[in-house]
């Protein structure tokens, strides 16, 4: 396929150089965005009298035909072309003749590729939003189901205070809500059209950039042509946001892996989301959760790569920027796959309520409440803390829970203890009494679930 830039050269490009420079193996992915951008460009050129109506119609029909034929499989992309832009323009000229050569009037591949990548990223933002919405809906349903499913809460991976599964899941609900909102923020900030920036300094043709922008669903044209062709901030923001999503998924996976161990048995990952061992017949491994945790590094890698690529680039376009694609595409695919797989895994997980309940009753998770009980009886908090600390040691030696002690035993530590201590430190009380918004008590959780319900309706 003919090059777009042969005229100035008297010698053939070295074949290694040609392949090193070519990008079609990865930018063919945005053929649709490239053609849609060209369609808008050509319509604008005709509106401005730069192309005749007849020329525009021929080009529009030609481009539409190419798009349909690629989608239906009738037209195969020629991977000997330098890039997708060359392929589309070359195919157009083959099909409609000389008028196809007018397509690139008032345009450079620099603003063309800036547009294509933006259009592609914009679509991916919407895809990620849809996947996050699905995941949030799953978490929301589980939160409603598990308002009264008690479990221990941890700090330092040591049992700390009792809470509910609904509350624990609610933490992830907040994280993924923020992730979703980050998508909306990035979309809003990036939604300006670079087409018309030319190679770097605009063009002398009387382009109507606002018109092209509106045809492509942008909020307007970018306001500086050098920035228009060399801005990749939106991609860096998107990869950062994907990295944060992966970090959240990875933390959740880590917990699920722990909860799924023989030692915990809080959950059982379904057979459909587990794999076995080639040697140990008894094994059922949480490979999907591990893989999601593992793939997080890959998405961070893409973010790091583009940050490093961009940091030393003088304005405006430099070929280094072609490196914005491969790892980004890999990160988009990886993150989307992980959200989808995670949602499926979560939907099929069995929560072992009894195990969680009995785990919540052990480990002295009611020690804080026992101290608070003494405070209500007039004991200063610092003294109460010390008394309960001593009681904990006593119980550890006796291998029992705090509420297993008799009232006489309690009284040996403090006269302030009375019969109502048992009710005050029961698991039920410990959870129920946590009423402030954001806490695990069922009243507070119901309020939060209502807020989330509204959020899901609005988004
Ligand atoms: N494949 C190139 C890229 O991805 C397209 C832009 C080429 N521009 C140029 N001045 N060589 O960045």
PDB file of N, CA and C in Angstrom, residues 204-252:
ATOM      1  N   UNK A 204      -4.520  27.052   7.252  1.00  0.00           N
ATOM      2  CA  UNK A 204      -4.950  28.317   6.636  1.00  0.00           C
ATOM      3  C   UNK A 204      -6.332  28.169   6.000  1.00  0.00           C
ATOM      4  N   UNK A 205      -6.851  26.941   5.973  1.00  0.00           N
ATOM      5  CA  UNK A 205      -8.218  26.756   5.445  1.00  0.00           C
ATOM      6  C   UNK A 205      -9.226  27.297   6.457  1.00  0.00           C
ATOM      7  N   UNK A 206     -10.340  27.823   5.954  1.00  0.00           N
ATOM      8  CA  UNK A 206     -11.341  28.362   6.893  1.00  0.00           C
ATOM      9  C   UNK A 206     -12.180  27.250   7.526  1.00  0.00           C
ATOM     10  N   UNK A 207     -11.535  26.424   8.353  1.00  0.00           N
ATOM     11  CA  UNK A 207     -12.249  25.294   8.971  1.00  0.00           C
ATOM     12  C   UNK A 207     -13.264  25.809   9.995  1.00  0.00           C
ATOM     13  N   UNK A 208     -14.354  25.091  10.149  1.00  0.00           N
ATOM     14  CA  UNK A 208     -15.287  25.383  11.246  1.00  0.00           C
ATOM     15  C   UNK A 208     -15.084  24.297  12.307  1.00  0.00           C
ATOM     16  N   UNK A 209     -14.178  24.545  13.205  1.00  0.00           N
ATOM     17  CA  UNK A 209     -13.800  23.516  14.178  1.00  0.00           C
ATOM     18  C   UNK A 209     -14.935  23.205  15.145  1.00  0.00           C
ATOM     19  N   UNK A 210     -15.729  24.226  15.440  1.00  0.00           N
ATOM     20  CA  UNK A 210     -16.847  24.003  16.371  1.00  0.00           C
ATOM     21  C   UNK A 210     -17.856  23.030  15.744  1.00  0.00           C
ATOM     22  N   UNK A 211     -18.021  23.154  14.437  1.00  0.00           N
ATOM     23  CA  UNK A 211     -18.970  22.279  13.741  1.00  0.00           C
ATOM     24  C   UNK A 211     -18.478  20.828  13.787  1.00  0.00           C
ATOM     25  N   UNK A 212     -17.201  20.615  13.450  1.00  0.00           N
ATOM     26  CA  UNK A 212     -16.645  19.241  13.501  1.00  0.00           C
ATOM     27  C   UNK A 212     -16.797  18.680  14.914  1.00  0.00           C
ATOM     28  N   UNK A 213     -16.471  19.528  15.880  1.00  0.00           N
ATOM     29  CA  UNK A 213     -16.557  19.083  17.273  1.00  0.00           C
ATOM     30  C   UNK A 213     -17.980  18.633  17.597  1.00  0.00           C
ATOM     31  N   UNK A 214     -18.964  19.429  17.160  1.00  0.00           N
ATOM     32  CA  UNK A 214     -20.345  19.081  17.524  1.00  0.00           C
ATOM     33  C   UNK A 214     -20.789  17.814  16.788  1.00  0.00           C
ATOM     34  N   UNK A 215     -20.323  17.622  15.539  1.00  0.00           N
ATOM     35  CA  UNK A 215     -20.692  16.390  14.822  1.00  0.00           C
ATOM     36  C   UNK A 215     -20.196  15.150  15.564  1.00  0.00           C
ATOM     37  N   UNK A 216     -19.078  15.298  16.263  1.00  0.00           N
ATOM     38  CA  UNK A 216     -18.479  14.141  16.938  1.00  0.00           C
ATOM     39  C   UNK A 216     -18.852  14.073  18.426  1.00  0.00           C
ATOM     40  N   UNK A 217     -19.804  14.904  18.837  1.00  0.00           N
ATOM     41  CA  UNK A 217     -20.278  14.836  20.223  1.00  0.00           C
ATOM     42  C   UNK A 217     -19.334  15.458  21.239  1.00  0.00           C
ATOM     43  N   UNK A 218     -18.442  16.338  20.790  1.00  0.00           N
ATOM     44  CA  UNK A 218     -17.566  17.033  21.747  1.00  0.00           C
ATOM     45  C   UNK A 218     -18.252  18.308  22.232  1.00  0.00           C
ATOM     46  N   UNK A 219     -17.772  18.825  23.356  1.00  0.00           N
ATOM     47  CA  UNK A 219     -18.346  20.069  23.883  1.00  0.00           C
ATOM     48  C   UNK A 219     -17.802  21.298  23.173  1.00  0.00           C
ATOM     49  N   UNK A 220     -16.764  21.111  22.365  1.00  0.00           N
ATOM     50  CA  UNK A 220     -16.205  22.240  21.619  1.00  0.00           C
ATOM     51  C   UNK A 220     -14.832  21.865  21.106  1.00  0.00           C
ATOM     52  N   UNK A 221     -14.172  22.774  20.374  1.00  0.00           N
ATOM     53  CA  UNK A 221     -12.817  22.473  19.914  1.00  0.00           C
ATOM     54  C   UNK A 221     -11.788  22.780  21.013  1.00  0.00           C
ATOM     55  N   UNK A 222     -10.634  22.130  20.942  1.00  0.00           N
ATOM     56  CA  UNK A 222      -9.535  22.466  21.864  1.00  0.00           C
ATOM     57  C   UNK A 222      -9.041  23.880  21.514  1.00  0.00           C
ATOM     58  N   UNK A 223      -8.488  24.578  22.481  1.00  0.00           N
ATOM     59  CA  UNK A 223      -8.219  26.008  22.287  1.00  0.00           C
ATOM     60  C   UNK A 223      -6.777  26.348  21.923  1.00  0.00           C
ATOM     61  N   UNK A 224      -5.930  25.335  21.851  1.00  0.00           N
ATOM     62  CA  UNK A 224      -4.553  25.604  21.437  1.00  0.00           C
ATOM     63  C   UNK A 224      -4.092  24.441  20.568  1.00  0.00           C
ATOM     64  N   UNK A 225      -3.661  24.769  19.332  1.00  0.00           N
ATOM     65  CA  UNK A 225      -3.393  23.691  18.382  1.00  0.00           C
ATOM     66  C   UNK A 225      -2.174  22.858  18.784  1.00  0.00           C
ATOM     67  N   UNK A 226      -1.188  23.465  19.446  1.00  0.00           N
ATOM     68  CA  UNK A 226      -0.028  22.671  19.880  1.00  0.00           C
ATOM     69  C   UNK A 226      -0.441  21.692  20.983  1.00  0.00           C
ATOM     70  N   UNK A 227      -1.251  22.208  21.894  1.00  0.00           N
ATOM     71  CA  UNK A 227      -1.765  21.333  22.946  1.00  0.00           C
ATOM     72  C   UNK A 227      -2.678  20.279  22.326  1.00  0.00           C
ATOM     73  N   UNK A 228      -3.472  20.696  21.356  1.00  0.00           N
ATOM     74  CA  UNK A 228      -4.422  19.774  20.701  1.00  0.00           C
ATOM     75  C   UNK A 228      -3.744  18.514  20.185  1.00  0.00           C
ATOM     76  N   UNK A 229      -2.562  18.666  19.575  1.00  0.00           N
ATOM     77  CA  UNK A 229      -1.900  17.479  19.012  1.00  0.00           C
ATOM     78  C   UNK A 229      -1.005  16.748  20.012  1.00  0.00           C
ATOM     79  N   UNK A 230      -0.652  17.421  21.092  1.00  0.00           N
ATOM     80  CA  UNK A 230       0.330  16.750  21.971  1.00  0.00           C
ATOM     81  C   UNK A 230      -0.191  16.452  23.373  1.00  0.00           C
ATOM     82  N   UNK A 231      -1.470  16.730  23.602  1.00  0.00           N
ATOM     83  CA  UNK A 231      -2.029  16.421  24.923  1.00  0.00           C
ATOM     84  C   UNK A 231      -2.357  14.935  25.032  1.00  0.00           C
ATOM     85  N   UNK A 232      -1.802  14.286  26.048  1.00  0.00           N
ATOM     86  CA  UNK A 232      -2.217  12.918  26.376  1.00  0.00           C
ATOM     87  C   UNK A 232      -2.620  12.858  27.851  1.00  0.00           C
ATOM     88  N   UNK A 233      -2.888  14.026  28.441  1.00  0.00           N
ATOM     89  CA  UNK A 233      -3.279  14.053  29.866  1.00  0.00           C
ATOM     90  C   UNK A 233      -4.495  13.169  30.134  1.00  0.00           C
ATOM     91  N   UNK A 234      -5.463  13.253  29.220  1.00  0.00           N
ATOM     92  CA  UNK A 234      -6.719  12.523  29.435  1.00  0.00           C
ATOM     93  C   UNK A 234      -6.453  11.022  29.533  1.00  0.00           C
ATOM     94  N   UNK A 235      -5.455  10.576  28.750  1.00  0.00           N
ATOM     95  CA  UNK A 235      -5.110   9.162  28.757  1.00  0.00           C
ATOM     96  C   UNK A 235      -4.422   8.806  30.087  1.00  0.00           C
ATOM     97  N   UNK A 236      -3.584   9.714  30.524  1.00  0.00           N
ATOM     98  CA  UNK A 236      -2.893   9.504  31.805  1.00  0.00           C
ATOM     99  C   UNK A 236      -3.916   9.489  32.942  1.00  0.00           C
ATOM    100  N   UNK A 237      -4.887  10.389  32.845  1.00  0.00           N
ATOM    101  CA  UNK A 237      -5.943  10.402  33.874  1.00  0.00           C
ATOM    102  C   UNK A 237      -6.731   9.101  33.849  1.00  0.00           C
ATOM    103  N   UNK A 238      -7.067   8.655  32.648  1.00  0.00           N
ATOM    104  CA  UNK A 238      -7.868   7.435  32.523  1.00  0.00           C
ATOM    105  C   UNK A 238      -7.077   6.232  33.051  1.00  0.00           C
ATOM    106  N   UNK A 239      -5.794   6.160  32.679  1.00  0.00           N
ATOM    107  CA  UNK A 239      -4.974   5.042  33.166  1.00  0.00           C
ATOM    108  C   UNK A 239      -4.785   5.125  34.685  1.00  0.00           C
ATOM    109  N   UNK A 240      -4.719   6.351  35.215  1.00  0.00           N
ATOM    110  CA  UNK A 240      -4.637   6.495  36.687  1.00  0.00           C
ATOM    111  C   UNK A 240      -5.917   5.968  37.312  1.00  0.00           C
ATOM    112  N   UNK A 241      -7.042   6.375  36.729  1.00  0.00           N
ATOM    113  CA  UNK A 241      -8.329   5.945  37.285  1.00  0.00           C
ATOM    114  C   UNK A 241      -8.479   4.425  37.169  1.00  0.00           C
ATOM    115  N   UNK A 242      -8.005   3.859  36.049  1.00  0.00           N
ATOM    116  CA  UNK A 242      -8.057   2.392  35.913  1.00  0.00           C
ATOM    117  C   UNK A 242      -7.141   1.728  36.937  1.00  0.00           C
ATOM    118  N   UNK A 243      -6.000   2.360  37.189  1.00  0.00           N
ATOM    119  CA  UNK A 243      -5.081   1.807  38.197  1.00  0.00           C
ATOM    120  C   UNK A 243      -5.743   1.797  39.567  1.00  0.00           C
ATOM    121  N   UNK A 244      -6.488   2.858  39.855  1.00  0.00           N
ATOM    122  CA  UNK A 244      -7.171   2.921  41.156  1.00  0.00           C
ATOM    123  C   UNK A 244      -8.265   1.846  41.223  1.00  0.00           C
ATOM    124  N   UNK A 245      -8.984   1.674  40.123  1.00  0.00           N
ATOM    125  CA  UNK A 245     -10.001   0.602  40.092  1.00  0.00           C
ATOM    126  C   UNK A 245      -9.327  -0.744  40.356  1.00  0.00           C
ATOM    127  N   UNK A 246      -8.196  -0.973  39.678  1.00  0.00           N
ATOM    128  CA  UNK A 246      -7.485  -2.247  39.846  1.00  0.00           C
ATOM    129  C   UNK A 246      -7.012  -2.408  41.290  1.00  0.00           C
ATOM    130  N   UNK A 247      -6.573  -1.306  41.885  1.00  0.00           N
ATOM    131  CA  UNK A 247      -6.130  -1.370  43.282  1.00  0.00           C
ATOM    132  C   UNK A 247      -7.302  -1.785  44.178  1.00  0.00           C
ATOM    133  N   UNK A 248      -8.475  -1.210  43.914  1.00  0.00           N
ATOM    134  CA  UNK A 248      -9.655  -1.579  44.704  1.00  0.00           C
ATOM    135  C   UNK A 248     -10.034  -3.050  44.481  1.00  0.00           C
ATOM    136  N   UNK A 249     -10.024  -3.460  43.219  1.00  0.00           N
ATOM    137  CA  UNK A 249     -10.354  -4.863  42.925  1.00  0.00           C
ATOM    138  C   UNK A 249      -9.352  -5.784  43.603  1.00  0.00           C
ATOM    139  N   UNK A 250      -8.097  -5.374  43.553  1.00  0.00           N
ATOM    140  CA  UNK A 250      -7.025  -6.204  44.093  1.00  0.00           C
ATOM    141  C   UNK A 250      -7.154  -6.365  45.612  1.00  0.00           C
ATOM    142  N   UNK A 251      -7.513  -5.278  46.289  1.00  0.00           N
ATOM    143  CA  UNK A 251      -7.699  -5.377  47.747  1.00  0.00           C
ATOM    144  C   UNK A 251      -8.863  -6.309  48.065  1.00  0.00           C
ATOM    145  N   UNK A 252      -9.933  -6.157  47.295  1.00  0.00           N
ATOM    146  CA  UNK A 252     -11.119  -6.987  47.507  1.00  0.00           C
ATOM    147  C   UNK A 252     -10.747  -8.462  47.236  1.00  0.00           C
TER     148      UNK A 252
END
